[in-house]
Amino acid sequence: MTNNKQPITIKISEFEGPLDLLLHLIRQNKMDIYDIPIADITQQYLDYLHSMQALQLDIAGDYLVMAATLMTIKSRYLLPQTIPDPEEDDSDAEDPRDSLVAELLAYKVYQEAAGELRVKEQARHQHFTRGAMLVPADVATPTLTAGITVADLQAAFRQLVAKRRRARPLTRTVTADPINIEDRMQQITTQLTQHPHETDFTALFTADASDEMLVTTFMAVLELTKQARVTLVQATVMGPIQLYLRQDEQDDK
């Protein structure tokens, strides 16, 4: 009967790959990554692989490829060197270690970036966000003014956002809007004072406004209505909502 059982092997799990192992050896021995003593690092790398083989651990092929690369670089240093011409500039002479150093530096950058992302991930795990919830049907929706409820204003806002998203280009530059609700309230009252006949709710939202600005403007309108500084009028059901500055606000202006 044929034995189909496969031998059990254990992968090297301490390091993520040969470059990770090399960086560990460089740090452990406080070597200069730009001037690696190739003979020493090659010997320590091979000693590590031999210790793994002695423990009968399966070594991945890329570790062996790196070992061959290190031995190749080391052998190039052992070859007879030509005597440099003192009159020639040898600053551009190729160093056999250059390609290895470039790989190590690139891997180090990605390794550090991954570490920063892990820290941010752990910090994010300390935050708990409640999912969005619908307003219960039995909760009375407050009336803002002239029979207009918060739900009416929300419906107008949703229509506006949906229309803008359909017309939005596929690519755009995201920038922060340095404005808070109080400043936006002041801008709206100024706009209503200067243009009393352009009072449509949608006129408050410019074509290039970001999503953050849309929300800030919506919250500013709610707050102005709550403070009775602005009156909302809707002539027909689901029709456009008009905004008017109260008379006392206009007198103050």
Short mmCIF file of C-alpha atoms in Angstrom, two decimals:
data_model
loop_
_atom_site.label_atom_id
_atom_site.label_comp_id
_atom_site.label_asym_id
_atom_site.label_seq_id
_atom_site.Cartn_x
_atom_site.Cartn_y
_atom_site.Cartn_z
CA MET A 1 0.00 0.00 0.00
CA THR A 2 1.33 3.41 -0.95
CA ASN A 3 2.03 5.78 1.93
CA ASN A 4 0.49 9.17 1.03
CA LYS A 5 1.51 10.90 4.25
CA GLN A 6 3.59 14.05 3.68
CA PRO A 7 6.49 14.92 6.02
CA ILE A 8 5.71 17.63 8.54
CA THR A 9 7.75 20.80 7.95
CA ILE A 10 7.95 24.02 9.95
CA LYS A 11 8.46 27.33 8.18
CA ILE A 12 10.70 30.10 9.49
CA SER A 13 8.19 32.36 11.26
CA GLU A 14 10.50 34.63 13.23
CA PHE A 15 11.24 36.72 10.15
CA GLU A 16 9.04 37.78 7.25
CA GLY A 17 11.71 37.08 4.65
CA PRO A 18 15.43 37.22 3.90
CA LEU A 19 15.51 41.04 3.87
CA ASP A 20 13.89 41.06 7.32
CA LEU A 21 16.57 38.66 8.56
CA LEU A 22 19.35 40.79 7.07
CA LEU A 23 18.00 43.97 8.68
CA HIS A 24 17.83 42.14 12.02
CA LEU A 25 21.48 41.08 11.73
CA ILE A 26 22.55 44.59 10.70
CA ARG A 27 20.74 46.18 13.64
CA GLN A 28 21.94 43.52 16.08
CA ASN A 29 25.57 44.10 15.11
CA LYS A 30 25.17 47.90 14.76
CA MET A 31 26.42 47.84 11.18
CA ASP A 32 26.21 50.75 8.76
CA ILE A 33 23.57 49.82 6.18
CA TYR A 34 25.41 51.98 3.60
CA ASP A 35 28.73 50.20 4.25
CA ILE A 36 27.86 46.60 5.08
CA PRO A 37 30.84 44.35 5.98
CA ILE A 38 29.83 41.74 3.45
CA ALA A 39 32.06 38.94 4.78
CA ASP A 40 30.69 39.25 8.32
CA ILE A 41 27.03 39.56 7.32
CA THR A 42 27.33 36.62 4.91
CA GLN A 43 28.84 34.39 7.59
CA GLN A 44 26.19 35.31 10.16
CA TYR A 45 23.41 34.78 7.61
CA LEU A 46 24.75 31.32 6.68
CA ASP A 47 25.19 30.44 10.35
CA TYR A 48 21.51 31.22 10.93
CA LEU A 49 20.42 29.05 8.02
CA HIS A 50 22.66 26.20 9.20
CA SER A 51 21.13 26.42 12.68
CA MET A 52 17.67 26.11 11.11
CA GLN A 53 18.77 23.06 9.12
CA ALA A 54 20.23 21.53 12.28
CA LEU A 55 16.79 21.84 13.87
CA GLN A 56 15.34 20.13 10.78
CA LEU A 57 13.26 23.19 9.90
CA ASP A 58 12.17 23.74 6.33
CA ILE A 59 13.85 26.84 4.86
CA ALA A 60 11.98 28.74 2.19
CA GLY A 61 13.65 29.07 -1.19
CA ASP A 62 13.96 32.87 -1.06
CA TYR A 63 16.25 32.54 1.99
CA LEU A 64 18.54 30.30 -0.05
CA VAL A 65 18.44 32.72 -2.98
CA MET A 66 19.59 35.52 -0.68
CA ALA A 67 22.37 33.29 0.63
CA ALA A 68 23.55 32.75 -2.95
CA THR A 69 23.38 36.51 -3.58
CA LEU A 70 25.51 37.26 -0.51
CA MET A 71 28.09 34.65 -1.50
CA THR A 72 28.23 36.09 -5.03
CA ILE A 73 28.87 39.59 -3.67
CA LYS A 74 31.51 38.23 -1.30
CA SER A 75 33.25 36.36 -4.14
CA ARG A 76 33.45 39.56 -6.18
CA TYR A 77 35.43 41.14 -3.35
CA LEU A 78 37.80 38.16 -3.34
CA LEU A 79 38.62 38.53 -7.03
CA PRO A 80 41.89 40.33 -7.87
CA GLN A 81 41.26 44.04 -8.09
CA THR A 82 42.72 46.12 -10.87
CA ILE A 83 45.04 48.89 -9.77
CA PRO A 84 43.13 52.17 -10.21
CA ASP A 85 44.60 54.88 -12.38
CA PRO A 86 45.35 57.87 -10.10
CA GLU A 87 44.42 60.21 -12.95
CA GLU A 88 40.94 58.70 -13.35
CA ASP A 89 37.97 59.51 -11.13
CA ASP A 90 36.82 56.27 -9.47
CA SER A 91 33.88 57.89 -7.61
CA ASP A 92 31.48 56.32 -10.10
CA ALA A 93 32.91 52.83 -9.67
CA GLU A 94 30.18 50.25 -9.07
CA ASP A 95 30.01 48.73 -5.59
CA PRO A 96 28.81 45.10 -5.62
CA ARG A 97 26.68 45.88 -2.58
CA ASP A 98 24.71 48.71 -4.20
CA SER A 99 21.74 46.64 -5.36
CA LEU A 100 21.50 44.87 -1.99
CA VAL A 101 21.63 48.17 -0.09
CA ALA A 102 18.88 49.58 -2.32
CA GLU A 103 16.65 46.57 -1.59
CA LEU A 104 17.29 46.85 2.14
CA LEU A 105 16.50 50.58 2.22
CA ALA A 106 13.26 50.10 0.26
CA TYR A 107 12.22 47.23 2.54
CA LYS A 108 13.05 49.32 5.61
CA VAL A 109 10.76 52.13 4.41
CA TYR A 110 7.84 49.73 3.88
CA GLN A 111 8.56 48.04 7.21
CA GLU A 112 8.43 51.36 9.08
CA ALA A 113 5.24 52.37 7.26
CA ALA A 114 3.65 49.05 8.18
CA GLY A 115 4.61 49.65 11.81
CA GLU A 116 2.92 53.06 11.81
CA LEU A 117 -0.23 51.55 10.30
CA ARG A 118 -0.28 48.86 13.01
CA VAL A 119 -0.04 51.56 15.71
CA LYS A 120 -2.95 53.46 14.12
CA GLU A 121 -4.94 50.22 13.84
CA GLN A 122 -4.44 49.50 17.53
CA ALA A 123 -5.46 53.06 18.44
CA ARG A 124 -8.58 52.77 16.26
CA HIS A 125 -9.58 49.62 18.13
CA GLN A 126 -10.02 51.78 21.22
CA HIS A 127 -12.85 53.72 19.55
CA PHE A 128 -16.36 52.39 19.30
CA THR A 129 -18.76 53.94 16.80
CA ARG A 130 -22.48 53.53 17.09
CA GLY A 131 -24.19 52.65 13.86
CA ALA A 132 -26.61 55.04 12.21
CA MET A 133 -30.13 54.78 13.56
CA LEU A 134 -33.45 55.91 12.13
CA VAL A 135 -35.65 58.24 14.14
CA PRO A 136 -38.42 56.12 15.74
CA ALA A 137 -41.76 56.52 14.00
CA ASP A 138 -43.54 57.40 17.25
CA VAL A 139 -41.26 60.36 17.98
CA ALA A 140 -42.90 63.68 17.14
CA THR A 141 -40.84 65.65 14.64
CA PRO A 142 -40.55 69.29 15.74
CA THR A 143 -41.87 72.01 13.48
CA LEU A 144 -39.25 74.54 12.43
CA THR A 145 -41.42 77.33 11.03
CA ALA A 146 -44.54 77.84 8.90
CA GLY A 147 -45.44 74.14 9.09
CA ILE A 148 -42.02 72.94 7.88
CA THR A 149 -40.55 70.07 9.90
CA VAL A 150 -36.98 68.83 10.23
CA ALA A 151 -37.98 65.92 7.99
CA ASP A 152 -38.99 68.37 5.24
CA LEU A 153 -35.63 70.11 5.44
CA GLN A 154 -33.82 66.77 5.46
CA ALA A 155 -35.72 65.65 2.35
CA ALA A 156 -34.69 68.83 0.52
CA PHE A 157 -31.10 68.31 1.65
CA ARG A 158 -31.05 64.67 0.46
CA GLN A 159 -32.36 65.70 -2.96
CA LEU A 160 -29.67 68.35 -3.21
CA VAL A 161 -26.87 65.95 -2.25
CA ALA A 162 -28.10 63.25 -4.65
CA LYS A 163 -28.25 65.74 -7.53
CA ARG A 164 -24.73 67.01 -6.81
CA ARG A 165 -23.27 63.50 -6.60
CA ARG A 166 -24.71 62.57 -9.99
CA ALA A 167 -23.08 65.64 -11.51
CA ARG A 168 -19.79 65.24 -9.62
CA PRO A 169 -16.70 64.33 -11.71
CA LEU A 170 -15.08 60.94 -11.15
CA THR A 171 -11.89 62.53 -9.80
CA ARG A 172 -11.63 65.57 -7.60
CA THR A 173 -9.28 67.20 -5.10
CA VAL A 174 -10.32 66.87 -1.46
CA THR A 175 -9.65 69.97 0.63
CA ALA A 176 -10.66 70.88 4.16
CA ASP A 177 -13.12 73.75 4.66
CA PRO A 178 -11.74 75.92 7.49
CA ILE A 179 -15.15 77.09 8.69
CA ASN A 180 -17.36 76.17 11.63
CA ILE A 181 -21.12 76.35 12.08
CA GLU A 182 -21.05 79.77 13.76
CA ASP A 183 -19.07 81.32 10.90
CA ARG A 184 -21.37 79.71 8.34
CA MET A 185 -24.41 81.12 10.16
CA GLN A 186 -22.92 84.60 9.84
CA GLN A 187 -22.25 84.05 6.13
CA ILE A 188 -25.85 82.92 5.53
CA THR A 189 -27.38 85.92 7.31
CA THR A 190 -25.11 88.22 5.31
CA GLN A 191 -26.12 86.50 2.07
CA LEU A 192 -29.83 86.81 2.90
CA THR A 193 -29.37 90.49 3.70
CA GLN A 194 -27.50 91.26 0.47
CA HIS A 195 -29.76 89.12 -1.76
CA PRO A 196 -33.25 89.10 -0.19
CA HIS A 197 -34.86 87.78 -3.39
CA GLU A 198 -32.42 84.87 -3.82
CA THR A 199 -33.67 82.94 -0.83
CA ASP A 200 -33.96 79.41 -2.22
CA PHE A 201 -32.51 76.81 0.12
CA THR A 202 -30.37 75.33 -2.67
CA ALA A 203 -28.79 78.73 -3.37
CA LEU A 204 -26.81 78.39 -0.14
CA PHE A 205 -24.76 75.53 -1.60
CA THR A 206 -22.08 76.44 -4.14
CA ALA A 207 -21.26 74.04 -6.96
CA ASP A 208 -17.73 73.34 -5.69
CA ALA A 209 -18.62 72.93 -2.01
CA SER A 210 -17.31 69.80 -0.32
CA ASP A 211 -19.42 67.29 1.59
CA GLU A 212 -18.15 68.85 4.83
CA MET A 213 -19.37 72.27 3.71
CA LEU A 214 -22.78 70.82 2.78
CA VAL A 215 -23.22 69.40 6.28
CA THR A 216 -21.96 72.60 7.92
CA THR A 217 -24.41 74.69 5.89
CA PHE A 218 -27.32 72.37 6.71
CA MET A 219 -26.52 72.52 10.44
CA ALA A 220 -26.18 76.32 10.25
CA VAL A 221 -29.68 76.62 8.70
CA LEU A 222 -31.12 74.41 11.46
CA GLU A 223 -29.47 76.51 14.15
CA LEU A 224 -30.64 79.81 12.61
CA THR A 225 -34.18 78.45 12.46
CA LYS A 226 -33.95 77.18 16.04
CA GLN A 227 -32.86 80.64 17.19
CA ALA A 228 -35.80 82.18 15.22
CA ARG A 229 -33.41 84.31 13.17
CA VAL A 230 -34.55 82.80 9.85
CA THR A 231 -38.03 81.92 8.59
CA LEU A 232 -38.65 78.99 6.23
CA VAL A 233 -41.52 78.95 3.76
CA GLN A 234 -42.65 76.06 1.53
CA ALA A 235 -45.53 77.04 -0.75
CA THR A 236 -46.31 73.51 -1.98
CA VAL A 237 -45.76 70.01 -0.63
CA MET A 238 -42.25 68.83 -1.56
CA GLY A 239 -41.73 72.18 -3.27
CA PRO A 240 -38.69 74.46 -2.93
CA ILE A 241 -37.98 75.88 0.51
CA GLN A 242 -37.46 79.64 0.73
CA LEU A 243 -35.46 81.35 3.46
CA TYR A 244 -36.21 84.83 4.82
CA LEU A 245 -34.27 86.80 7.38
CA ARG A 246 -36.51 87.98 10.21
CA GLN A 247 -37.19 91.72 10.31
CA ASP A 248 -35.29 92.31 13.55
CA GLU A 249 -32.23 90.61 12.05
CA GLN A 250 -32.42 92.89 9.00
CA ASP A 251 -32.68 95.95 11.26
CA ASP A 252 -29.56 94.84 13.12
CA LYS A 253 -27.72 94.57 9.80
#
